[in-house]
Short mmCIF file of C-alpha atoms and ligand atoms in Angstrom, two decimals:
data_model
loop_
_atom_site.label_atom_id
_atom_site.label_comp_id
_atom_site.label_asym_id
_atom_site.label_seq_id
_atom_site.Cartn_x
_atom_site.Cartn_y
_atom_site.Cartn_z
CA UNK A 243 7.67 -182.79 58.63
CA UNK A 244 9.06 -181.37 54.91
CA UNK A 245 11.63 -179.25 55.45
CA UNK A 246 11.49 -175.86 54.28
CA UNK A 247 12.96 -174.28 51.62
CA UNK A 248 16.51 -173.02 52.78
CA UNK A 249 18.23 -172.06 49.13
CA UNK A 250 17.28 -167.88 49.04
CA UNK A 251 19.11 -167.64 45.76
CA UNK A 252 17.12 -166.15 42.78
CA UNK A 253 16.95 -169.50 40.58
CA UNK A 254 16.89 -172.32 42.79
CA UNK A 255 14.99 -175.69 41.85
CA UNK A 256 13.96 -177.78 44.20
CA UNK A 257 12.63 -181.42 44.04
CA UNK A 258 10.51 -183.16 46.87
CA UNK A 259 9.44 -186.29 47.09
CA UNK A 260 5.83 -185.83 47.66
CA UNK A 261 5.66 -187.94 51.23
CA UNK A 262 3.46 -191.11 51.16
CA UNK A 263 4.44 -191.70 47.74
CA UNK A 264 6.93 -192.58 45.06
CA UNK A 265 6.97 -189.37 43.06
CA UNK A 266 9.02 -186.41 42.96
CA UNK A 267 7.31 -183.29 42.28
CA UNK A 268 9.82 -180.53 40.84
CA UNK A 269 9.64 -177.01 41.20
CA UNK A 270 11.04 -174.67 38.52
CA UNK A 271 11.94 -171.19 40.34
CA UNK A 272 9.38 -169.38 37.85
CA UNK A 273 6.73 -171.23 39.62
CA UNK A 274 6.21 -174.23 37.73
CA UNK A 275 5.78 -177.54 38.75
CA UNK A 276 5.75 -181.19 37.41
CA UNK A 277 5.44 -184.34 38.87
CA UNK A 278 7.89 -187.18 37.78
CA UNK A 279 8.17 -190.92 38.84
CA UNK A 280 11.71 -190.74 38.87
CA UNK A 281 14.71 -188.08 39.30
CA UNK A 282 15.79 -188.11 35.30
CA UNK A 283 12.68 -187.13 34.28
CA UNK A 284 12.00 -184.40 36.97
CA UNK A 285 15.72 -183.08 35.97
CA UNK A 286 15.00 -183.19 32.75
CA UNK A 287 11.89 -181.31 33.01
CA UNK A 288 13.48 -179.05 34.88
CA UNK A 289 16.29 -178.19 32.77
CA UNK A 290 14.36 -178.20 29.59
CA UNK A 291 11.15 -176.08 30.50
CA UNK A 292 12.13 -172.61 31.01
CA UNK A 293 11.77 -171.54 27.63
CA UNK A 294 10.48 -168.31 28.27
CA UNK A 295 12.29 -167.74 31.35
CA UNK A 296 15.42 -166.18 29.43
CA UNK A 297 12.89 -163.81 27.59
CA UNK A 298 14.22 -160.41 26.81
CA UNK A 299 13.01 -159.25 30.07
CA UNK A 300 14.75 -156.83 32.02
CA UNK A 301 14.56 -157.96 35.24
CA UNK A 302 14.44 -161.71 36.05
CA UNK A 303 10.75 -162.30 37.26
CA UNK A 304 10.07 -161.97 40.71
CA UNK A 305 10.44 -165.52 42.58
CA UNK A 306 7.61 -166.94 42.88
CA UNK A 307 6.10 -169.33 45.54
CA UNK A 308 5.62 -172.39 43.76
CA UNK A 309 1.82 -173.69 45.02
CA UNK A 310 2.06 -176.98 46.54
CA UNK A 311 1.57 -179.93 44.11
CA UNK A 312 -2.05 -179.22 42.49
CA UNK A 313 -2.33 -182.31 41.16
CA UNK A 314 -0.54 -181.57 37.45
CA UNK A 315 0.05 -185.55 37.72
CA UNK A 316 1.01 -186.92 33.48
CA UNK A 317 0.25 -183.44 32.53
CA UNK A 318 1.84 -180.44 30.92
CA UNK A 319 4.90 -182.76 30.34
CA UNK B 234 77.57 -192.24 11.16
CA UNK B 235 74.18 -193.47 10.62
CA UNK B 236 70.77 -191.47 9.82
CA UNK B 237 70.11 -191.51 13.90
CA UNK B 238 68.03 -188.51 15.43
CA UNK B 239 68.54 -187.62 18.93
CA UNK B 240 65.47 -185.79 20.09
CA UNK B 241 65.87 -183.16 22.55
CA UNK B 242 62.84 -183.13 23.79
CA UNK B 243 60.47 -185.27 25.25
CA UNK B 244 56.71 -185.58 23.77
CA UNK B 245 54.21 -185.01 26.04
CA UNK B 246 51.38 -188.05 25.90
CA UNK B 247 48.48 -187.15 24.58
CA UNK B 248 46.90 -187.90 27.70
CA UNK B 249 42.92 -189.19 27.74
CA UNK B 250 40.05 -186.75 29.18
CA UNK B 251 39.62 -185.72 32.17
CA UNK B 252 37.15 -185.81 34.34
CA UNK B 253 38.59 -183.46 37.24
CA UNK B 254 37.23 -179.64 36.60
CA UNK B 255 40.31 -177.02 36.65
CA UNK B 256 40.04 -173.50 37.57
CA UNK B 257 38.99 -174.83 41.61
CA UNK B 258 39.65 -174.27 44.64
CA UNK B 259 40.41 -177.84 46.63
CA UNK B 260 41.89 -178.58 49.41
CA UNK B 261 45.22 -179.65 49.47
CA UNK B 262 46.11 -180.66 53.12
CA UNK B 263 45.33 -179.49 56.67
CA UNK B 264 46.93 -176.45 58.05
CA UNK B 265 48.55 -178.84 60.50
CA UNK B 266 50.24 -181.39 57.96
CA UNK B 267 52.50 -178.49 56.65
CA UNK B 268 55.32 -177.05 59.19
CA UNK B 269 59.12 -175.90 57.98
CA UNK B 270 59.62 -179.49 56.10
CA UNK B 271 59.03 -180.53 52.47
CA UNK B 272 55.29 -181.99 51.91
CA UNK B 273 54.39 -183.09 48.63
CA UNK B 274 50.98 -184.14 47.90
CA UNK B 275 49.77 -184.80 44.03
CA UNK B 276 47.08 -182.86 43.63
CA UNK B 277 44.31 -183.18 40.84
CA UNK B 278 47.56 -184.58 38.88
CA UNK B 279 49.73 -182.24 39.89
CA UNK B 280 52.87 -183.14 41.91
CA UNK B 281 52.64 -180.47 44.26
CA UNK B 282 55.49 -179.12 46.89
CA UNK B 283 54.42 -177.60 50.14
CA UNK B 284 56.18 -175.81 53.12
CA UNK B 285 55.75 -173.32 55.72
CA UNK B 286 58.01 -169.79 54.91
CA UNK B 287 59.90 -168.38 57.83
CA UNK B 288 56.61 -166.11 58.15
CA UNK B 289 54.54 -168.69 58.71
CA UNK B 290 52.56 -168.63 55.13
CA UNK B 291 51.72 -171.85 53.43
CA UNK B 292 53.79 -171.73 49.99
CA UNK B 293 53.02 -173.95 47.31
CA UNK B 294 55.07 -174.57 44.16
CA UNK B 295 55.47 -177.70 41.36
CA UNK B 296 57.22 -180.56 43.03
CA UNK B 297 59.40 -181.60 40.22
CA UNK B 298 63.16 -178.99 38.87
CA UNK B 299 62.92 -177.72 35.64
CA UNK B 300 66.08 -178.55 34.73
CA UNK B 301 65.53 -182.88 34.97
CA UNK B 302 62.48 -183.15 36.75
CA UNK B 303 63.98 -184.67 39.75
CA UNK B 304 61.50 -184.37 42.76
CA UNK B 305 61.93 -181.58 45.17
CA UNK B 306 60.44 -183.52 48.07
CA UNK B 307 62.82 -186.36 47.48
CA UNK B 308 66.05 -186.80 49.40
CA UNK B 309 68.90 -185.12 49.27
CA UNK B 310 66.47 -182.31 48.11
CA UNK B 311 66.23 -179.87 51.02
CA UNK B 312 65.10 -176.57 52.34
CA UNK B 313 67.49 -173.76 53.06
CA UNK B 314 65.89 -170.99 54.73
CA UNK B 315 62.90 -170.47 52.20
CA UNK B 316 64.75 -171.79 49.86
CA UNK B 317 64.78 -175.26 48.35
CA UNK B 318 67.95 -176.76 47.11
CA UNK B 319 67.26 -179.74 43.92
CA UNK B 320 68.96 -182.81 45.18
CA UNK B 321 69.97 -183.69 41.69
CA UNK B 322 72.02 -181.06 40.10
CA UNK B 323 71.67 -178.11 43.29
CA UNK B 324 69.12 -175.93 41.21
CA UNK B 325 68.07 -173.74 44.32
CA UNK B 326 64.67 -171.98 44.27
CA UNK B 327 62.94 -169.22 46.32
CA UNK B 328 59.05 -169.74 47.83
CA UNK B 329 57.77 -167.93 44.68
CA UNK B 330 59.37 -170.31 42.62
CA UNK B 331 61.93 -168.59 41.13
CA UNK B 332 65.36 -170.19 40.24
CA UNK B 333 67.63 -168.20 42.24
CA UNK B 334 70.92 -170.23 41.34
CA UNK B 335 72.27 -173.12 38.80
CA UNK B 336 75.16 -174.50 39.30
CA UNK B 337 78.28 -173.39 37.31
CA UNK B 338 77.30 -170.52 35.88
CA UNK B 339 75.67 -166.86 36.72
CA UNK B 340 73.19 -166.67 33.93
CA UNK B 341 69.71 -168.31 35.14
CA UNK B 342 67.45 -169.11 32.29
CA UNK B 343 64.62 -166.64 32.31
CA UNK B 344 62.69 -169.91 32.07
CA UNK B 345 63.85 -171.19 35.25
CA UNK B 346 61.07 -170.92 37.51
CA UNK B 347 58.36 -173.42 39.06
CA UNK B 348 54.68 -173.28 38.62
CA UNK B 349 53.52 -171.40 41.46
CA UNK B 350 50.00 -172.28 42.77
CA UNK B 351 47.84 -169.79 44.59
CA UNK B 352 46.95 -171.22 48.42
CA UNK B 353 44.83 -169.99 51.65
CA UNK B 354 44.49 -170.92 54.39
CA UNK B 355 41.02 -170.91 56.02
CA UNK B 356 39.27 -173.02 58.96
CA UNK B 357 41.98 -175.32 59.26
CA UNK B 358 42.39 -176.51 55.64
CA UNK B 359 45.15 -175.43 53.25
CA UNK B 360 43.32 -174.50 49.76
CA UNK B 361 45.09 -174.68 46.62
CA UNK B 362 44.12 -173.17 43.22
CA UNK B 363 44.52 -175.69 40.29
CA UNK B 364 44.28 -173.90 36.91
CA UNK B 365 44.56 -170.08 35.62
CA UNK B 366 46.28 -168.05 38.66
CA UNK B 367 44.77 -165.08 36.99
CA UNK B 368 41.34 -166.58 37.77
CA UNK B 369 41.74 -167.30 41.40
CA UNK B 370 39.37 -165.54 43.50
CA UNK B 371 39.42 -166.39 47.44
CA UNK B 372 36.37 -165.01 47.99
CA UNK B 373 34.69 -168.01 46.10
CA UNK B 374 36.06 -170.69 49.09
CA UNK B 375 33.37 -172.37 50.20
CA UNK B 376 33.58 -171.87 54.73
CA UNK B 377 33.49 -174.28 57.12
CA UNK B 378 33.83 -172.05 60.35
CA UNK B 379 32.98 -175.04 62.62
CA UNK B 380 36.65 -176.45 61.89
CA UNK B 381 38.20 -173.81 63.75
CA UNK B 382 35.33 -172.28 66.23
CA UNK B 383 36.21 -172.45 69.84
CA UNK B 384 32.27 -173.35 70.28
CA UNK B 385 32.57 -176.44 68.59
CA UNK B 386 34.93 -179.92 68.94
CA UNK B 387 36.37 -181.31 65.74
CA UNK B 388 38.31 -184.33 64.62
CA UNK B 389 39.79 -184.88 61.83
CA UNK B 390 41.10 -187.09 59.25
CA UNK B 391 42.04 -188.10 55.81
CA UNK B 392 41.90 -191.52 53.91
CA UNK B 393 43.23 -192.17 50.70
CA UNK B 394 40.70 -193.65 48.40
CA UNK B 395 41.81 -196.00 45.11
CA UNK B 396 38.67 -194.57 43.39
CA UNK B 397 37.67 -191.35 41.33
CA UNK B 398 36.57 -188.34 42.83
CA UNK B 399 33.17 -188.49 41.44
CA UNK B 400 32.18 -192.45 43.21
CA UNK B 401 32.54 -190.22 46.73
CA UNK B 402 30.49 -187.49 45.64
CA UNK B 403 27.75 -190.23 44.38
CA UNK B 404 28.36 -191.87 47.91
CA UNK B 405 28.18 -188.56 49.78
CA UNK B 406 25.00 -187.26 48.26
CA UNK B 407 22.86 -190.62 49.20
CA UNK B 408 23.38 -191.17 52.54
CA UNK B 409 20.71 -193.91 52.02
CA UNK B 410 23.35 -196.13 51.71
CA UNK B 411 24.35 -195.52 55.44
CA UNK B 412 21.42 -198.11 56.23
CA UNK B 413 22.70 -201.09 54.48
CA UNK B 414 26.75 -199.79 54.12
CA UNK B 415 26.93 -198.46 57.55
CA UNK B 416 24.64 -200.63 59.64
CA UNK B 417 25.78 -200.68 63.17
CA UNK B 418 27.11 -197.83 63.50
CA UNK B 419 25.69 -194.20 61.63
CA UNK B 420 22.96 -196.30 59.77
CA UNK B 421 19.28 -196.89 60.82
CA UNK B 422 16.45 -198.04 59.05
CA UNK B 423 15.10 -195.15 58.66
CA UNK B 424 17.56 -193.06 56.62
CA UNK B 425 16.78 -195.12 53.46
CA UNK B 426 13.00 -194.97 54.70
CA UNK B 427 12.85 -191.23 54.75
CA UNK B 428 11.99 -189.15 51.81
CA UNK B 429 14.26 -186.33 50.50
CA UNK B 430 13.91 -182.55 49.25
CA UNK B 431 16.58 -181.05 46.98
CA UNK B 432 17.58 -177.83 46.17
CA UNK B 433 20.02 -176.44 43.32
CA UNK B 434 21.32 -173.14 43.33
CA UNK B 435 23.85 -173.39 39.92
CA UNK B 436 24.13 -169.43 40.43
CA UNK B 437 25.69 -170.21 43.76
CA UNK B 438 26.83 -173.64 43.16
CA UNK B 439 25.15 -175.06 45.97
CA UNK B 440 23.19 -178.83 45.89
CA UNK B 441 20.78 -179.18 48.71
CA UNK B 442 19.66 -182.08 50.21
CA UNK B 443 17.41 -182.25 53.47
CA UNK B 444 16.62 -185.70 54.94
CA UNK B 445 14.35 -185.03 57.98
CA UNK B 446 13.40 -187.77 59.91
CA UNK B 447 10.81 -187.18 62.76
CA UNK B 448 10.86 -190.40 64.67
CA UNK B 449 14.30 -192.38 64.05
CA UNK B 450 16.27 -195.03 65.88
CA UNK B 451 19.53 -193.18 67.51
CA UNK B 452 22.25 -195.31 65.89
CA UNK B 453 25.19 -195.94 68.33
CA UNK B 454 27.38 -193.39 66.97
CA UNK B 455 24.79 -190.75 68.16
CA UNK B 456 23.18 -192.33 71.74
CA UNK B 457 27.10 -192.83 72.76
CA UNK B 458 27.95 -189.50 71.72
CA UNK B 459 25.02 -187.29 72.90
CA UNK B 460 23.87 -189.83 75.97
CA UNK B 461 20.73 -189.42 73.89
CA UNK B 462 18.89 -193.44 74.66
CA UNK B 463 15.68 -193.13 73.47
CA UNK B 464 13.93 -192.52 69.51
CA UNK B 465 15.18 -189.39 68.19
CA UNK B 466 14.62 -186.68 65.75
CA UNK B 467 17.31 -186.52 63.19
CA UNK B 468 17.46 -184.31 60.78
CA UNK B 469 20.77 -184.84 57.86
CA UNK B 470 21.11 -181.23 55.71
CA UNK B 471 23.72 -181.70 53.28
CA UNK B 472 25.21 -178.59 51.56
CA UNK B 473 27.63 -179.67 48.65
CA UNK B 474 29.38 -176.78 46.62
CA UNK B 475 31.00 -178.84 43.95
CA UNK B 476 33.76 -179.82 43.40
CA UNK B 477 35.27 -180.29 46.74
CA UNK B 478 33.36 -179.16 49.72
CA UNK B 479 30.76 -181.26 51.31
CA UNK B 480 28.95 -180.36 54.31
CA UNK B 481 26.86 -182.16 56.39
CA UNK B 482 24.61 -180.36 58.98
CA UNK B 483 23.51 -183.06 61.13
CA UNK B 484 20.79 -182.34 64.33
CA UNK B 485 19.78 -185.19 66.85
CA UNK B 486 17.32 -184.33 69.51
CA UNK B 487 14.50 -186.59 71.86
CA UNK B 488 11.48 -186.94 69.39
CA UNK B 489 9.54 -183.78 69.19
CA UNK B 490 11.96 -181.43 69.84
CA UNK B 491 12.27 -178.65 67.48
CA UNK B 492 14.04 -175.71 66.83
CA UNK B 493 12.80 -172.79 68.59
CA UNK B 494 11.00 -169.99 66.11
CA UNK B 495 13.54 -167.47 66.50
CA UNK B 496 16.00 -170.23 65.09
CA UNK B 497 17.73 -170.80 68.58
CA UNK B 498 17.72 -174.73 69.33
CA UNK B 499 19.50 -174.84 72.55
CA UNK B 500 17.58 -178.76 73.31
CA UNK B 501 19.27 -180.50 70.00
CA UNK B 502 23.14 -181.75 69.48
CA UNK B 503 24.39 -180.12 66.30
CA UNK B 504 27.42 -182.02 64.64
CA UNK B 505 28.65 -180.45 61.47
CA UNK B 506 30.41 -183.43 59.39
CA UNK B 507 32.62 -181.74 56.79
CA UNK B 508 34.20 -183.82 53.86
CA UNK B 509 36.63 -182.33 51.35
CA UNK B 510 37.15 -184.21 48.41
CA UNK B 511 40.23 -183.48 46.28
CA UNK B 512 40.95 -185.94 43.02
CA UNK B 513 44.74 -187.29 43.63
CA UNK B 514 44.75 -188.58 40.14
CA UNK B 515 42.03 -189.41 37.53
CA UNK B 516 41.41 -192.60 39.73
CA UNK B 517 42.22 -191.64 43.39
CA UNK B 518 40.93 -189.34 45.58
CA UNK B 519 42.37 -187.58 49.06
CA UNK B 520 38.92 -188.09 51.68
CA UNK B 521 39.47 -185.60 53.83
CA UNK B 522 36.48 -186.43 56.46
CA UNK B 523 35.91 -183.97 59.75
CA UNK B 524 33.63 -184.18 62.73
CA UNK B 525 32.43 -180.81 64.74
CA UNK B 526 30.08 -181.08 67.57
CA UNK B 527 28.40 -178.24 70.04
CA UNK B 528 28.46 -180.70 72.91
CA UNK B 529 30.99 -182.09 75.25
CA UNK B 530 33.22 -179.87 74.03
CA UNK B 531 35.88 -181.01 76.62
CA UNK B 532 35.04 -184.58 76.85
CA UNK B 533 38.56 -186.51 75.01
CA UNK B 534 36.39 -189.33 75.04
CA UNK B 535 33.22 -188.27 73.32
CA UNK B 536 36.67 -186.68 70.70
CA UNK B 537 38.06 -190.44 70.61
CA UNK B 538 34.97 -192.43 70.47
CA UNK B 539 33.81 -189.99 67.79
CA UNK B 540 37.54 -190.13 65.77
CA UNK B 541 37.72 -194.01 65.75
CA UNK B 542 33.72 -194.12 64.30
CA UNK B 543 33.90 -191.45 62.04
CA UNK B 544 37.19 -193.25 61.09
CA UNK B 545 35.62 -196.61 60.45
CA UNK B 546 32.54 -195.43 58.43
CA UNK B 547 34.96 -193.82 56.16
CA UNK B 548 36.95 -196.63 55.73
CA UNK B 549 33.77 -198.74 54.69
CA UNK B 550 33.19 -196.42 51.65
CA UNK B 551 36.52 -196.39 51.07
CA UNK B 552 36.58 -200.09 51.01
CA UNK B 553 33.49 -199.98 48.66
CA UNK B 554 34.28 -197.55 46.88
CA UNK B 555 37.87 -199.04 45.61
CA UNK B 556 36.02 -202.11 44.85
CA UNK B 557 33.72 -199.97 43.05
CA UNK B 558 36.40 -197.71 40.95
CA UNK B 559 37.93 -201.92 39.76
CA UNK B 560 34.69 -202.50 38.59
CA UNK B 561 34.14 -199.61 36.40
CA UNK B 562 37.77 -199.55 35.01
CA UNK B 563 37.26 -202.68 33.67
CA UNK B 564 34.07 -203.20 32.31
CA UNK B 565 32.77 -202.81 29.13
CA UNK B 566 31.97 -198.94 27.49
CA UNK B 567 27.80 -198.37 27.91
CA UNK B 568 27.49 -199.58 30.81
CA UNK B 569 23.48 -198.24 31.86
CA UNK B 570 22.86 -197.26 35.33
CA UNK B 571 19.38 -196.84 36.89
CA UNK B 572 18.80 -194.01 39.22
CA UNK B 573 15.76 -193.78 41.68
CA UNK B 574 14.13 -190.97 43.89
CA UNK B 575 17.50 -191.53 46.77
CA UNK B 576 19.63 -190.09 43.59
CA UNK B 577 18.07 -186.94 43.12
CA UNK B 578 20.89 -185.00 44.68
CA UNK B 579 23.17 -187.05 43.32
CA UNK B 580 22.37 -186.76 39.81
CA UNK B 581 22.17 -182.63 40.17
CA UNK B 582 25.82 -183.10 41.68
CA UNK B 583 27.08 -184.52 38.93
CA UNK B 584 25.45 -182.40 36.09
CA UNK B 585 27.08 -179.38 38.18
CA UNK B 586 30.66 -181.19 38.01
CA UNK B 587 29.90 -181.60 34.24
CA UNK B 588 29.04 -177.93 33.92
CA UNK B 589 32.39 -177.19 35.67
CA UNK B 590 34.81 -179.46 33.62
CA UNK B 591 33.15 -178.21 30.24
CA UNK B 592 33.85 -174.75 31.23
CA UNK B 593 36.91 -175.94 32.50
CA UNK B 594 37.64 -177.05 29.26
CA UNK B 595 36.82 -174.69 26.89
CA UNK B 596 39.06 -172.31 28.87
CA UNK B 597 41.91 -174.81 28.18
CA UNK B 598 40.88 -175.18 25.05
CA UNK B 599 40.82 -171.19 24.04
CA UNK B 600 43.88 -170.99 26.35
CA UNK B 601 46.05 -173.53 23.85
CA UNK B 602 44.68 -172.13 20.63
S1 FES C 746 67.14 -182.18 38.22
FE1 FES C 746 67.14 -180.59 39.65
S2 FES C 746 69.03 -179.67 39.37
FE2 FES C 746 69.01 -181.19 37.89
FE1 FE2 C 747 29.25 -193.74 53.72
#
């Protein structure tokens, strides 16, 4: 069984390692997710993509429930 | 007379970078190590002086007289009432670190005074501040209520380790290692078998790492704990808020058992292992290592079997560990490591330590310009 999510906070990333495999998908707290093969890339991923996220918006978005991996495999990188 | 100078002063080494963020909390000791006697303990570099005031408060000032630097732990430096007496020269000092008397004369230098380092005390550990005072804030102390609860059993240790803080944090966040490091005795096949899901909070400062395992072998330090014999559910939570606090929320129950929906789980043993690790020096750490448990609360043996265990697996990191600090001190710069999926939680442990010691830093750094 995965465990659930336990970090409430309002930016939390969170990396699983998809079971039955060798690849950790990473979850941005926007909502976005990307599939690495190995932890440096998913951090880096992580860290690097929220360009946007920062936008003059006044509130931070609303945290979203980041859809279980839908296959974004080698894309969107 | 020749062209001699006599310097007055002594330069201070430029001293190389550090790696050990300031402006922390860490734990210095445990509430029980400090009673009405000097205790000094170096502390993230600092030679630090500890005792316990007539009222019973933990005081904590810089271990070394401002007028030679002689140590104010060291023999015949004593306490007086609150007040510690320099063994050197008789410089005598109050618990706020004040210079209350030199010898042979009235006027005390308005210099005269010893750092003074902001301390709490909180579920049996004794928390110092190293950096700013201004910037100490004890509501930021990560808990560990377990230490102290009446519902739970704890014991409790510390090791000293030859190694840098930051080879225990590695070691702490990958407990797949407990397989092949701590075969026999915590480790199983399955913990470096069993995937893992991390979570970072760097609002909160929190790394997250869950390690569920549905269907494990009960290693020995479990079935002779619990009386647990058969295959087991085991789940390992570890909550690390960086730099010192590590918390491991560990649940053992028969296969199958889970926690009930409304989050009661009166069928499972709960131990809460606690670790607090505190840099000594650039290259040695204080292990502080703790064991609480929900069950048996009253059996000494489950306490002693449990000590001597915890005890030992400690002592095989340590033993690793200072073979591993040997190796990196003297190898070549550039050395490249390879991470893999078990490092995960390592690797967002570190980059929060980095975060830390830069801010660290550039506070120093506006602070001395
Ligand atoms: S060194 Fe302490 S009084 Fe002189
Ligand atoms: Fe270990």
């Amino acid at each position: 069984m995965e465990p659930t999510r336990v970090l409430s906070g309002r930016k939390v990333l969170r990396v699983v390692w998809l079971p039955g495999s060798d690849r950790l998908q990473g979850n941005c707290h926007c909502g976005a997710v990307h599939i690495a093969d190995d932890p440096v890339e998913v951090w880096t991923w992580l860290l690097a993509h929220p360009v946007g996220h920062e936008a003059p918006a006044a509130d931070p978005p609303p945290p979203a429930r980041p859809e279980p991996a839908l296959a974004t495999a080698g894309a969107g990188s | 007379m020749t062209g001699v100078t006599i310097s007055l002063t002594f330069v201070v080494e430029e001293c190389p970078v550090s790696t050990i963020p300031r402006n922390q909390w860490y734990v210095a000791a445990y509430g029980r190590e400090i009673g009405h006697d000097l205790f000094s303990r170096t502390i993230c570099g600092e030679s630090v002086l500890f005792w316990r005031t007539e009222s019973g408060d933990v005081t904590a000032v810089s271990d070394r007289c401002v007028h030679r630097r002689f140590p104010l732990s060291q023999a015949p430096s004593r306490l007086v009432d609150d007040q510690v007496v320099c063994g050197y020269h008789g410089f005598t000092y109050g618990a706020d670190g004040r210079c209350v008397a030199v010898p042979g004369q009235t006027r005390i230098p308005r210099t005269a005074r010893l750092t003074s380092y902001p301390v709490v005390e909180q579920d049996s550990f004794v928390w110092i501040w190293i950096g700013d005072p201004a910037r100490a804030d004890s509501t930021r102390i990560p808990r560990a209520p377990w230490l102290d609860s009446p519902d739970y059993t704890t014991v409790s240790g510390m090791e000293p380790l030859q190694a840098r803080f930051g080879l225990l944090v590695d070691n702490l966040l990958d407990l797949s290692h407990e397989t092949y490091l701590h075969g026999g005795y915590i480790g199983t096949p399955e913990v470096a078998g069993t995937p893992i899901t991390t979570e970072v909070d760097e609002e909160a400062g929190i790394v997250y790492v869950s390690r569920h395992m549905d269907d494990a072998e009960c290693p020995p330090f479990y079935s002779k704990s619990t009386g647990l014999s058969g295959r087991i559910t085991r789940w390992q939570d570890i909550e690390y808020t960086p730099p010192c606090l590590y918390k491991l929320h560990s649940r053992i129950a028969p296969v199958g058992v889970l926690p009930n929906a409304d989050g009661t789980d009166p069928d499972a043993f709960h131990v809460e292992v606690v670790y607090a690790i505190t840099p000594e020096t650039e290259n040695s750490t204080h292990d502080f290592w703790a064991v609480a448990r929900d069950f048996a609360l009253d059996d000494e043996s489950v306490s002693d079997f449990l000590r001597e265990s915890n005890r030992t697996v400690v002592l095989q990191d340590v033993a690793a560990l200072d073979v591993l600090e040997q190796v990196i001190a003297t190898e070549p710069e550039g050395y490249q490591e390879l991470s893999i999926n078990i490092d995960t939680g390592g690797l967002a442990a570190r980059r929060m330590l980095a975060a830390q010691l830069a801010q660290s830093a550039d506070r120093t750094a506006v602070a001395g310009s």
